[in-house]
PDB file of C-alpha atoms in Angstrom:
ATOM      1  CA  MET R 742     166.839 139.167 182.027  1.00  0.00           C
ATOM      2  CA  ALA R 743     163.841 140.725 183.738  1.00  0.00           C
ATOM      3  CA  ILE R 744     161.107 139.696 186.140  1.00  0.00           C
ATOM      4  CA  LEU R 745     157.459 140.660 185.755  1.00  0.00           C
ATOM      5  CA  ALA R 746     156.952 144.138 187.241  1.00  0.00           C
ATOM      6  CA  LYS R 747     154.106 142.949 189.467  1.00  0.00           C
ATOM      7  CA  GLU R 748     156.069 140.082 191.051  1.00  0.00           C
ATOM      8  CA  LYS R 749     156.776 140.697 194.745  1.00  0.00           C
ATOM      9  CA  ILE R 750     160.344 140.845 196.055  1.00  0.00           C
ATOM     10  CA  LEU R 751     161.443 140.844 199.700  1.00  0.00           C
ATOM     11  CA  THR R 752     163.583 143.831 200.723  1.00  0.00           C
ATOM     12  CA  LEU R 753     164.700 145.196 204.090  1.00  0.00           C
ATOM     13  CA  ASP R 754     161.583 147.397 203.853  1.00  0.00           C
ATOM     14  CA  TYR R 755     159.463 144.234 203.538  1.00  0.00           C
ATOM     15  CA  TRP R 756     157.718 143.190 200.323  1.00  0.00           C
ATOM     16  CA  LYS R 757     157.687 145.395 197.235  1.00  0.00           C
ATOM     17  CA  PRO R 758     156.514 144.845 193.646  1.00  0.00           C
ATOM     18  CA  ALA R 759     159.506 144.655 191.297  1.00  0.00           C
ATOM     19  CA  SER R 760     158.318 147.914 189.687  1.00  0.00           C
ATOM     20  CA  GLN R 761     158.927 149.754 192.995  1.00  0.00           C
ATOM     21  CA  ILE R 762     162.459 148.463 193.590  1.00  0.00           C
ATOM     22  CA  GLU R 763     165.005 151.308 193.487  1.00  0.00           C
ATOM     23  CA  VAL R 764     168.771 151.547 193.178  1.00  0.00           C
ATOM     24  CA  GLY R 765     170.231 151.213 196.681  1.00  0.00           C
ATOM     25  CA  ASP R 766     167.559 148.838 197.971  1.00  0.00           C
ATOM     26  CA  TYR R 767     168.758 145.665 199.668  1.00  0.00           C
ATOM     27  CA  LEU R 768     167.492 142.299 198.412  1.00  0.00           C
ATOM     28  CA  PHE R 769     168.529 138.708 199.164  1.00  0.00           C
ATOM     29  CA  ASP R 770     170.547 136.395 196.924  1.00  0.00           C
ATOM     30  CA  ARG R 771     170.251 132.633 196.407  1.00  0.00           C
ATOM     31  CA  LEU R 772     172.169 131.924 199.626  1.00  0.00           C
ATOM     32  CA  GLY R 773     169.986 134.290 201.669  1.00  0.00           C
ATOM     33  CA  LYS R 774     172.660 136.997 201.928  1.00  0.00           C
ATOM     34  CA  LEU R 775     171.977 140.703 201.540  1.00  0.00           C
ATOM     35  CA  VAL R 776     172.838 142.237 198.166  1.00  0.00           C
ATOM     36  CA  ARG R 777     172.469 145.834 197.020  1.00  0.00           C
ATOM     37  CA  VAL R 778     170.609 146.878 193.874  1.00  0.00           C
ATOM     38  CA  THR R 779     172.963 148.674 191.489  1.00  0.00           C
ATOM     39  CA  SER R 780     170.812 149.074 188.377  1.00  0.00           C
ATOM     40  CA  ILE R 781     167.105 149.073 187.413  1.00  0.00           C
ATOM     41  CA  GLN R 782     165.472 149.088 183.990  1.00  0.00           C
ATOM     42  CA  HIS R 783     161.786 148.842 183.011  1.00  0.00           C
ATOM     43  CA  TYR R 784     160.619 147.685 179.591  1.00  0.00           C
ATOM     44  CA  VAL R 785     158.062 145.555 177.763  1.00  0.00           C
ATOM     45  CA  PRO R 786     159.756 142.529 176.117  1.00  0.00           C
ATOM     46  CA  LYS R 787     158.590 140.656 173.048  1.00  0.00           C
ATOM     47  CA  GLN R 788     158.045 137.425 174.978  1.00  0.00           C
ATOM     48  CA  CYS R 789     157.146 136.538 178.579  1.00  0.00           C
ATOM     49  CA  PHE R 790     156.993 133.133 180.254  1.00  0.00           C
ATOM     50  CA  ARG R 791     155.612 131.688 183.488  1.00  0.00           C
ATOM     51  CA  ALA R 792     157.349 128.847 185.339  1.00  0.00           C
ATOM     52  CA  GLN R 793     155.125 126.654 187.503  1.00  0.00           C
ATOM     53  CA  PHE R 794     156.665 124.336 190.085  1.00  0.00           C
ATOM     54  CA  SER R 795     155.638 121.064 191.686  1.00  0.00           C
ATOM     55  CA  ASP R 796     154.401 122.852 194.841  1.00  0.00           C
ATOM     56  CA  LEU R 797     152.204 125.195 192.719  1.00  0.00           C
ATOM     57  CA  MET R 798     154.508 128.182 193.248  1.00  0.00           C
ATOM     58  CA  GLU R 799     154.959 130.371 190.165  1.00  0.00           C
ATOM     59  CA  ILE R 800     157.396 132.956 188.866  1.00  0.00           C
ATOM     60  CA  SER R 801     157.177 134.982 185.657  1.00  0.00           C
ATOM     61  CA  GLY R 802     159.525 137.093 183.587  1.00  0.00           C
ATOM     62  CA  ASP R 803     160.841 137.764 180.120  1.00  0.00           C
ATOM     63  CA  SER R 804     162.383 135.076 177.924  1.00  0.00           C
ATOM     64  CA  LYS R 805     165.915 135.753 179.233  1.00  0.00           C
ATOM     65  CA  MET R 806     165.146 135.505 182.961  1.00  0.00           C
ATOM     66  CA  GLY R 807     167.248 132.676 184.374  1.00  0.00           C
ATOM     67  CA  LEU R 808     166.607 130.017 187.009  1.00  0.00           C
ATOM     68  CA  PRO R 809     169.454 128.020 188.634  1.00  0.00           C
ATOM     69  CA  THR R 810     168.577 124.604 187.261  1.00  0.00           C
ATOM     70  CA  GLU R 811     169.522 121.164 188.583  1.00  0.00           C
ATOM     71  CA  ASN R 812     169.420 118.064 186.393  1.00  0.00           C
ATOM     72  CA  PHE R 813     169.542 114.411 187.452  1.00  0.00           C
ATOM     73  CA  LYS R 814     173.363 114.292 187.383  1.00  0.00           C
ATOM     74  CA  HIS R 815     173.640 117.359 189.646  1.00  0.00           C
ATOM     75  CA  ARG R 816     171.145 115.966 192.161  1.00  0.00           C
ATOM     76  CA  LEU R 817     172.961 112.610 192.221  1.00  0.00           C
ATOM     77  CA  ARG R 818     176.304 114.332 192.844  1.00  0.00           C
ATOM     78  CA  GLN R 819     174.746 116.473 195.569  1.00  0.00           C
ATOM     79  CA  SER R 820     173.421 113.378 197.314  1.00  0.00           C
ATOM     80  CA  THR R 821     176.909 111.840 197.110  1.00  0.00           C
ATOM     81  CA  TYR R 822     178.672 114.927 198.485  1.00  0.00           C
ATOM     82  CA  LYS R 823     176.182 115.263 201.415  1.00  0.00           C
ATOM     83  CA  GLY R 824     177.301 118.826 201.983  1.00  0.00           C
ATOM     84  CA  LYS R 825     180.898 117.812 202.771  1.00  0.00           C
ATOM     85  CA  TYR R 826     182.345 118.882 199.416  1.00  0.00           C
ATOM     86  CA  LYS R 827     181.643 121.922 197.287  1.00  0.00           C
ATOM     87  CA  PHE R 828     180.869 121.875 193.592  1.00  0.00           C
ATOM     88  CA  ARG R 829     183.715 123.173 191.470  1.00  0.00           C
ATOM     89  CA  ARG R 830     181.370 124.766 188.964  1.00  0.00           C
ATOM     90  CA  PRO R 831     178.531 127.108 189.917  1.00  0.00           C
ATOM     91  CA  LEU R 832     175.003 125.978 189.194  1.00  0.00           C
ATOM     92  CA  LYS R 833     174.076 126.996 185.653  1.00  0.00           C
ATOM     93  CA  ALA R 834     171.128 129.340 185.165  1.00  0.00           C
ATOM     94  CA  LEU R 835     168.869 128.439 182.242  1.00  0.00           C
ATOM     95  CA  SER R 836     166.575 131.058 180.749  1.00  0.00           C
ATOM     96  CA  LEU R 837     162.814 130.547 180.657  1.00  0.00           C
ATOM     97  CA  GLU R 838     163.071 130.420 176.865  1.00  0.00           C
ATOM     98  CA  GLU R 839     165.632 127.593 177.046  1.00  0.00           C
ATOM     99  CA  LEU R 840     163.561 125.737 179.638  1.00  0.00           C
ATOM    100  CA  SER R 841     160.473 125.965 177.417  1.00  0.00           C
ATOM    101  CA  THR R 842     162.304 123.897 174.773  1.00  0.00           C
ATOM    102  CA  LEU R 843     163.592 121.189 177.141  1.00  0.00           C
ATOM    103  CA  PRO R 844     161.689 118.054 178.204  1.00  0.00           C
ATOM    104  CA  LEU R 845     160.501 118.452 181.805  1.00  0.00           C
ATOM    105  CA  ARG R 846     159.960 114.683 182.193  1.00  0.00           C
ATOM    106  CA  ASP R 847     162.405 111.849 181.607  1.00  0.00           C
ATOM    107  CA  LYS R 848     161.738 108.533 179.869  1.00  0.00           C
ATOM    108  CA  ARG R 849     160.246 107.122 183.070  1.00  0.00           C
ATOM    109  CA  ASN R 850     157.906 110.138 183.366  1.00  0.00           C
ATOM    110  CA  ARG R 851     159.805 111.543 186.343  1.00  0.00           C
ATOM    111  CA  ARG R 852     160.353 115.278 186.732  1.00  0.00           C
ATOM    112  CA  ALA R 853     163.712 116.060 185.157  1.00  0.00           C
ATOM    113  CA  LEU R 854     164.651 119.634 186.176  1.00  0.00           C
ATOM    114  CA  SER R 855     164.556 121.349 189.537  1.00  0.00           C
ATOM    115  CA  VAL R 856     165.465 124.595 191.290  1.00  0.00           C
ATOM    116  CA  PRO R 857     167.109 124.432 194.755  1.00  0.00           C
ATOM    117  CA  THR R 858     165.570 126.133 197.753  1.00  0.00           C
ATOM    118  CA  CYS R 859     167.237 129.331 198.937  1.00  0.00           C
ATOM    119  CA  GLY R 860     169.534 129.602 201.916  1.00  0.00           C
ATOM    120  CA  SER R 861     168.152 130.875 205.218  1.00  0.00           C
ATOM    121  CA  LEU R 862     167.469 134.609 204.891  1.00  0.00           C
ATOM    122  CA  GLN R 863     169.938 136.724 206.846  1.00  0.00           C
ATOM    123  CA  LEU R 864     167.430 139.234 208.220  1.00  0.00           C
ATOM    124  CA  PRO R 865     168.267 141.668 211.045  1.00  0.00           C
ATOM    125  CA  MET R 866     167.257 141.139 214.683  1.00  0.00           C
ATOM    126  CA  GLN R 867     163.833 142.544 215.604  1.00  0.00           C
ATOM    127  CA  ASP R 868     162.743 144.116 218.894  1.00  0.00           C
ATOM    128  CA  LEU R 869     159.699 141.932 219.671  1.00  0.00           C
ATOM    129  CA  PRO R 870     157.119 142.487 222.440  1.00  0.00           C
ATOM    130  CA  VAL R 871     156.992 138.758 223.308  1.00  0.00           C
ATOM    131  CA  HIS R 872     159.756 136.175 222.911  1.00  0.00           C
ATOM    132  CA  PRO R 873     159.168 134.385 219.555  1.00  0.00           C
ATOM    133  CA  PHE R 874     159.054 130.913 221.132  1.00  0.00           C
ATOM    134  CA  VAL R 875     156.399 132.040 223.612  1.00  0.00           C
ATOM    135  CA  PHE R 876     154.435 133.885 220.925  1.00  0.00           C
ATOM    136  CA  GLY R 877     154.494 130.847 218.627  1.00  0.00           C
ATOM    137  CA  PHE R 878     153.209 128.565 221.379  1.00  0.00           C
ATOM    138  CA  TRP R 879     150.537 131.089 222.439  1.00  0.00           C
ATOM    139  CA  PHE R 880     149.378 131.662 218.859  1.00  0.00           C
ATOM    140  CA  ARG R 881     148.962 127.937 218.146  1.00  0.00           C
ATOM    141  CA  ASN R 882     147.613 126.877 221.569  1.00  0.00           C
ATOM    142  CA  LYS R 883     145.522 129.848 222.780  1.00  0.00           C
ATOM    143  CA  THR R 884     142.013 129.243 224.133  1.00  0.00           C
ATOM    144  CA  ARG R 885     139.189 131.474 225.321  1.00  0.00           C
ATOM    145  CA  THR R 886     139.612 130.305 228.923  1.00  0.00           C
ATOM    146  CA  GLY R 887     143.285 131.271 229.103  1.00  0.00           C
ATOM    147  CA  HIS R 888     144.345 127.690 229.821  1.00  0.00           C
ATOM    148  CA  PHE R 889     146.989 125.898 227.752  1.00  0.00           C
ATOM    149  CA  THR R 890     147.686 122.207 227.283  1.00  0.00           C
ATOM    150  CA  ILE R 891     150.815 120.322 226.305  1.00  0.00           C
ATOM    151  CA  ARG R 892     151.756 116.686 226.039  1.00  0.00           C
ATOM    152  CA  ASN R 893     153.377 115.214 229.139  1.00  0.00           C
ATOM    153  CA  SER R 894     156.383 113.874 227.182  1.00  0.00           C
ATOM    154  CA  VAL R 895     157.621 117.378 226.249  1.00  0.00           C
ATOM    155  CA  PHE R 896     156.462 119.228 229.384  1.00  0.00           C
ATOM    156  CA  ASP R 897     159.905 119.380 231.050  1.00  0.00           C
ATOM    157  CA  PHE R 898     161.525 120.779 227.897  1.00  0.00           C
ATOM    158  CA  PHE R 899     158.722 123.317 227.502  1.00  0.00           C
ATOM    159  CA  LYS R 900     158.810 124.381 231.161  1.00  0.00           C
ATOM    160  CA  LYS R 901     162.551 125.077 231.009  1.00  0.00           C
ATOM    161  CA  LYS R 902     162.163 127.082 227.790  1.00  0.00           C
ATOM    162  CA  MET R 903     159.430 129.201 229.370  1.00  0.00           C
ATOM    163  CA  GLN R 904     161.520 129.807 232.491  1.00  0.00           C
ATOM    164  CA  ASP R 905     164.476 130.853 230.343  1.00  0.00           C
ATOM    165  CA  CYS R 906     162.161 133.368 228.635  1.00  0.00           C
ATOM    166  CA  GLY R 907     161.031 134.802 232.005  1.00  0.00           C
ATOM    167  CA  TYR R 908     157.650 133.045 232.380  1.00  0.00           C
ATOM    168  CA  SER R 909     156.236 130.668 234.947  1.00  0.00           C
ATOM    169  CA  LEU R 910     153.523 128.019 234.631  1.00  0.00           C
ATOM    170  CA  GLU R 911     150.658 128.330 237.114  1.00  0.00           C
ATOM    171  CA  ASN R 912     148.781 125.317 238.532  1.00  0.00           C
ATOM    172  CA  PRO R 913     150.073 122.620 236.150  1.00  0.00           C
ATOM    173  CA  LYS R 914     147.664 119.705 236.388  1.00  0.00           C
ATOM    174  CA  GLU R 915     147.711 116.433 234.509  1.00  0.00           C
ATOM    175  CA  ILE R 916     144.494 115.689 232.673  1.00  0.00           C
ATOM    176  CA  ARG R 917     143.352 112.789 230.548  1.00  0.00           C
ATOM    177  CA  TYR R 918     145.241 111.250 227.610  1.00  0.00           C
ATOM    178  CA  GLY R 919     148.700 112.296 228.844  1.00  0.00           C
ATOM    179  CA  TYR R 920     148.230 116.092 228.677  1.00  0.00           C
ATOM    180  CA  ILE R 921     149.039 118.775 231.242  1.00  0.00           C
ATOM    181  CA  ARG R 922     146.901 121.902 231.629  1.00  0.00           C
ATOM    182  CA  PHE R 923     148.250 125.188 233.006  1.00  0.00           C
ATOM    183  CA  LYS R 924     148.250 128.988 232.759  1.00  0.00           C
ATOM    184  CA  ILE R 925     151.154 131.244 231.799  1.00  0.00           C
ATOM    185  CA  SER R 926     152.289 134.115 234.032  1.00  0.00           C
ATOM    186  CA  PRO R 927     152.548 136.934 233.110  1.00  0.00           C
ATOM    187  CA  SER R 928     149.772 136.542 230.524  1.00  0.00           C
ATOM    188  CA  ILE R 929     150.716 136.957 226.871  1.00  0.00           C
ATOM    189  CA  GLU R 930     147.651 139.099 226.158  1.00  0.00           C
ATOM    190  CA  SER R 931     148.748 141.694 228.735  1.00  0.00           C
ATOM    191  CA  GLN R 932     152.065 142.103 226.904  1.00  0.00           C
ATOM    192  CA  LEU R 933     150.462 142.349 223.465  1.00  0.00           C
ATOM    193  CA  ALA R 934     147.642 144.723 224.480  1.00  0.00           C
ATOM    194  CA  PRO R 935     145.975 146.861 223.251  1.00  0.00           C
ATOM    195  CA  PHE R 936     146.228 145.170 219.831  1.00  0.00           C
ATOM    196  CA  ILE R 937     145.947 141.390 220.125  1.00  0.00           C
ATOM    197  CA  PRO R 938     147.017 139.933 216.745  1.00  0.00           C
ATOM    198  CA  THR R 939     144.846 137.346 215.041  1.00  0.00           C
ATOM    199  CA  GLN R 940     147.680 136.452 212.644  1.00  0.00           C
ATOM    200  CA  ILE R 941     151.454 136.328 213.037  1.00  0.00           C
ATOM    201  CA  PRO R 942     152.754 139.913 212.535  1.00  0.00           C
ATOM    202  CA  ASN R 943     155.382 140.716 209.906  1.00  0.00           C
ATOM    203  CA  ASN R 944     158.002 141.676 212.484  1.00  0.00           C
ATOM    204  CA  TYR R 945     157.957 138.038 213.704  1.00  0.00           C
ATOM    205  CA  LEU R 946     157.949 136.531 210.221  1.00  0.00           C
ATOM    206  CA  LEU R 947     160.842 138.759 209.067  1.00  0.00           C
ATOM    207  CA  ALA R 948     162.966 138.662 212.211  1.00  0.00           C
ATOM    208  CA  SER R 949     166.491 137.237 212.432  1.00  0.00           C
ATOM    209  CA  GLU R 950     167.191 133.582 211.654  1.00  0.00           C
ATOM    210  CA  GLU R 951     167.501 132.713 215.354  1.00  0.00           C
ATOM    211  CA  GLN R 952     164.206 134.451 216.177  1.00  0.00           C
ATOM    212  CA  ARG R 953     162.381 132.723 213.308  1.00  0.00           C
ATOM    213  CA  ILE R 954     163.684 129.329 214.451  1.00  0.00           C
ATOM    214  CA  GLU R 955     162.399 130.079 217.960  1.00  0.00           C
ATOM    215  CA  LEU R 956     159.017 131.068 216.528  1.00  0.00           C
ATOM    216  CA  LEU R 957     158.796 127.839 214.536  1.00  0.00           C
ATOM    217  CA  ARG R 958     159.913 125.866 217.604  1.00  0.00           C
ATOM    218  CA  GLY R 959     157.028 127.310 219.612  1.00  0.00           C
ATOM    219  CA  LEU R 960     154.538 126.620 216.829  1.00  0.00           C
ATOM    220  CA  VAL R 961     155.434 122.934 216.403  1.00  0.00           C
ATOM    221  CA  ILE R 962     155.576 122.098 220.125  1.00  0.00           C
ATOM    222  CA  ALA R 963     152.174 123.707 220.756  1.00  0.00           C
ATOM    223  CA  LYS R 964     150.259 120.745 219.314  1.00  0.00           C
ATOM    224  CA  SER R 965     150.875 117.024 219.609  1.00  0.00           C
ATOM    225  CA  ARG R 966     151.627 114.707 216.691  1.00  0.00           C
ATOM    226  CA  GLN R 967     153.112 117.473 214.554  1.00  0.00           C
ATOM    227  CA  TYR R 968     156.498 115.743 214.452  1.00  0.00           C
ATOM    228  CA  ILE R 969     156.558 112.433 212.543  1.00  0.00           C
ATOM    229  CA  ALA R 970     159.508 110.380 213.775  1.00  0.00           C
ATOM    230  CA  LYS R 971     159.105 107.733 211.071  1.00  0.00           C
ATOM    231  CA  ASN R 972     160.391 110.008 208.303  1.00  0.00           C
ATOM    232  CA  ASN R 973     161.812 112.815 210.487  1.00  0.00           C
ATOM    233  CA  SER R 974     159.356 115.394 209.153  1.00  0.00           C
ATOM    234  CA  PHE R 975     156.704 117.825 210.390  1.00  0.00           C
ATOM    235  CA  CYS R 976     153.025 118.046 209.498  1.00  0.00           C
ATOM    236  CA  LEU R 977     150.872 120.953 210.719  1.00  0.00           C
ATOM    237  CA  SER R 978     147.100 120.833 210.155  1.00  0.00           C
ATOM    238  CA  PHE R 979     144.754 123.838 209.866  1.00  0.00           C
ATOM    239  CA  GLN R 980     141.075 124.365 209.109  1.00  0.00           C
ATOM    240  CA  ASN R 981     141.648 127.611 207.180  1.00  0.00           C
ATOM    241  CA  TRP R 982     144.064 128.398 204.365  1.00  0.00           C
ATOM    242  CA  HIS R 983     145.421 131.760 205.522  1.00  0.00           C
ATOM    243  CA  THR R 984     147.461 130.585 208.538  1.00  0.00           C
ATOM    244  CA  PRO R 985     149.329 127.696 206.823  1.00  0.00           C
ATOM    245  CA  HIS R 986     149.976 130.012 203.880  1.00  0.00           C
ATOM    246  CA  ILE R 987     151.749 132.454 206.232  1.00  0.00           C
ATOM    247  CA  LEU R 988     153.656 129.646 207.973  1.00  0.00           C
ATOM    248  CA  GLN R 989     154.690 128.300 204.582  1.00  0.00           C
ATOM    249  CA  GLY R 990     156.578 131.559 203.994  1.00  0.00           C
ATOM    250  CA  LEU R 991     158.171 131.328 207.451  1.00  0.00           C
ATOM    251  CA  VAL R 992     159.519 127.816 206.808  1.00  0.00           C
ATOM    252  CA  GLU R 993     160.644 128.740 203.276  1.00  0.00           C
ATOM    253  CA  SER R 994     162.574 131.725 204.672  1.00  0.00           C
ATOM    254  CA  LEU R 995     164.663 129.265 206.715  1.00  0.00           C
ATOM    255  CA  GLY R 996     165.776 127.436 203.566  1.00  0.00           C
ATOM    256  CA  CYS R 997     163.293 124.551 203.738  1.00  0.00           C
ATOM    257  CA  LYS R 998     160.840 123.748 200.967  1.00  0.00           C
ATOM    258  CA  THR R 999     157.302 122.992 202.037  1.00  0.00           C
ATOM    259  CA  THR R1000     154.372 121.028 200.665  1.00  0.00           C
ATOM    260  CA  MET R1001     150.788 122.171 201.119  1.00  0.00           C
ATOM    261  CA  GLU R1002     147.981 119.619 200.808  1.00  0.00           C
ATOM    262  CA  TYR R1003     144.231 119.770 201.265  1.00  0.00           C
ATOM    263  CA  ASP R1004     142.516 116.731 202.766  1.00  0.00           C
ATOM    264  CA  GLU R1005     139.017 116.493 201.307  1.00  0.00           C
ATOM    265  CA  TYR R1006     137.953 113.855 203.823  1.00  0.00           C
ATOM    266  CA  VAL R1007     138.623 115.854 207.016  1.00  0.00           C
ATOM    267  CA  LYS R1008     138.423 119.287 205.322  1.00  0.00           C
ATOM    268  CA  CYS R1009     141.803 120.616 206.457  1.00  0.00           C
ATOM    269  CA  TYR R1010     145.063 121.943 205.037  1.00  0.00           C
ATOM    270  CA  ARG R1011     148.322 120.198 205.858  1.00  0.00           C
ATOM    271  CA  LEU R1012     151.693 121.947 205.758  1.00  0.00           C
ATOM    272  CA  LYS R1013     154.551 119.422 205.489  1.00  0.00           C
ATOM    273  CA  PHE R1014     158.288 120.036 205.638  1.00  0.00           C
ATOM    274  CA  LYS R1015     161.665 118.693 206.734  1.00  0.00           C
ATOM    275  CA  THR R1016     164.386 120.754 208.342  1.00  0.00           C
ATOM    276  CA  TRP R1017     167.911 120.434 209.721  1.00  0.00           C
ATOM    277  CA  HIS R1018     167.157 123.165 212.292  1.00  0.00           C
ATOM    278  CA  ASP R1019     166.670 121.850 215.832  1.00  0.00           C
ATOM    279  CA  ILE R1020     163.024 122.744 216.541  1.00  0.00           C
ATOM    280  CA  HIS R1021     161.627 119.754 218.466  1.00  0.00           C
ATOM    281  CA  PRO R1022     163.009 117.770 221.456  1.00  0.00           C
ATOM    282  CA  ASP R1023     162.265 114.430 219.723  1.00  0.00           C
ATOM    283  CA  GLN R1024     163.817 115.445 216.400  1.00  0.00           C
ATOM    284  CA  LYS R1025     166.633 113.348 214.909  1.00  0.00           C
ATOM    285  CA  LEU R1026     169.524 115.513 213.706  1.00  0.00           C
ATOM    286  CA  ASP R1027     172.256 114.006 211.530  1.00  0.00           C
ATOM    287  CA  GLY R1028     174.466 117.108 211.659  1.00  0.00           C
ATOM    288  CA  VAL R1029     174.844 117.285 207.865  1.00  0.00           C
ATOM    289  CA  LYS R1030     173.362 120.401 206.276  1.00  0.00           C
ATOM    290  CA  VAL R1031     172.451 119.690 202.687  1.00  0.00           C
ATOM    291  CA  TYR R1032     169.725 121.013 200.474  1.00  0.00           C
ATOM    292  CA  GLN R1033     167.266 118.320 201.473  1.00  0.00           C
ATOM    293  CA  THR R1034     164.553 119.627 199.208  1.00  0.00           C
ATOM    294  CA  ARG R1035     164.033 121.340 195.914  1.00  0.00           C
ATOM    295  CA  ARG R1036     161.089 122.364 193.794  1.00  0.00           C
ATOM    296  CA  TYR R1037     160.711 120.616 190.452  1.00  0.00           C
ATOM    297  CA  ILE R1038     159.771 122.546 187.325  1.00  0.00           C
ATOM    298  CA  GLU R1039     156.318 121.365 186.314  1.00  0.00           C
ATOM    299  CA  LYS R1040     155.429 123.604 183.379  1.00  0.00           C
ATOM    300  CA  ILE R1041     156.763 126.538 181.339  1.00  0.00           C
ATOM    301  CA  THR R1042     154.015 128.576 179.654  1.00  0.00           C
ATOM    302  CA  GLU R1043     154.277 131.549 177.328  1.00  0.00           C
ATOM    303  CA  ILE R1044     152.120 134.437 178.530  1.00  0.00           C
ATOM    304  CA  GLN R1045     151.133 137.809 177.137  1.00  0.00           C
ATOM    305  CA  PRO R1046     154.031 140.315 177.059  1.00  0.00           C
ATOM    306  CA  GLN R1047     153.786 142.908 179.831  1.00  0.00           C
ATOM    307  CA  MET R1048     155.925 145.325 181.813  1.00  0.00           C
ATOM    308  CA  CYS R1049     159.084 143.715 183.213  1.00  0.00           C
ATOM    309  CA  THR R1050     161.840 144.978 185.511  1.00  0.00           C
ATOM    310  CA  HIS R1051     165.517 144.203 184.980  1.00  0.00           C
ATOM    311  CA  ILE R1052     167.426 144.172 188.300  1.00  0.00           C
ATOM    312  CA  GLU R1053     171.192 144.063 188.771  1.00  0.00           C
ATOM    313  CA  THR R1054     172.857 143.603 192.162  1.00  0.00           C
ATOM    314  CA  ASP R1055     176.381 143.606 193.554  1.00  0.00           C
ATOM    315  CA  GLY R1056     176.150 139.924 194.513  1.00  0.00           C
ATOM    316  CA  GLU R1057     178.617 137.345 193.229  1.00  0.00           C
ATOM    317  CA  ASP R1058     176.159 135.562 190.952  1.00  0.00           C
ATOM    318  CA  GLY R1059     173.704 138.416 190.396  1.00  0.00           C
ATOM    319  CA  SER R1060     170.789 136.406 191.805  1.00  0.00           C
ATOM    320  CA  PHE R1061     167.889 137.714 193.887  1.00  0.00           C
ATOM    321  CA  LEU R1062     164.877 136.072 195.525  1.00  0.00           C
ATOM    322  CA  ALA R1063     161.332 136.716 194.338  1.00  0.00           C
ATOM    323  CA  GLY R1064     157.829 135.450 195.003  1.00  0.00           C
ATOM    324  CA  GLU R1065     156.315 133.717 198.009  1.00  0.00           C
ATOM    325  CA  GLY R1066     158.595 130.712 197.581  1.00  0.00           C
ATOM    326  CA  PHE R1067     161.756 132.884 197.643  1.00  0.00           C
ATOM    327  CA  ILE R1068     162.677 131.606 194.190  1.00  0.00           C
ATOM    328  CA  SER R1069     166.141 132.496 192.924  1.00  0.00           C
ATOM    329  CA  CYS R1070     166.153 134.570 189.680  1.00  0.00           C
ATOM    330  CA  ARG R1071     168.816 136.170 187.528  1.00  0.00           C
TER     331      ARG R1071
END
């Protein structure tokens, strides 16, 4: 049961290739809890496989590497339980070799097998130069003139959040189409100087759960029409690929699966997701925390044998998270 040596794994020292993981390192299990590495072994197996998922995420390992696999019956029971009851039996992990022999589509051509998203990663609190909510709003709404705009309907909520974080809004003035323009005091740039980031730094992306929620809250309130009330979901649009790719990891680290789409007509990337975390004043919360999403197994492909790393931890189920999608492996 080994993962490809070049696959990246999140540790408390940030990302490392599996080949560089050492005994004593701390990883994260399927529920997002910290687990300690107790044993490492490197070898080249006879067979290796790659699992590709419906959101184009991939994970590779030897034939015995296991994925916690849901079938139709499990998903139906999960929908019935709605998070109020626990399963008596743990989710069974099927090896990549076993999965390669199973049909991945049912008789109606629907995807048959899936892997649940991980729990929210329990990362430690970070000492950040700017409050994550403020940084998220600044990063998504910044302009060359130093002015910011926000929709009138969420202005009161935003103003209170900024005051709670120690900021004031200078010269708020209503402009056309229901927007308010203002400046922030003290300026965010003065607190980030001398190095003004052009992308979200790692210490924000790998901060505590509460800090990451605040960061996401600032990002989604910075632009209008990012919350879709009709299906209680979020849709963030970007002209480049790099930023939504980073935000995809942020949302995934909070236990929510994302979908990335490219719109050929308007030439933009769209990051879509649902969450039970309270991140928008208009959001509808039902109070029930269930795995709302999962990634379906699209394809299992045999690949050329190469160096793999077997990792054992002191966690209850021996799982650890790997890859950009924080995919649970055993």
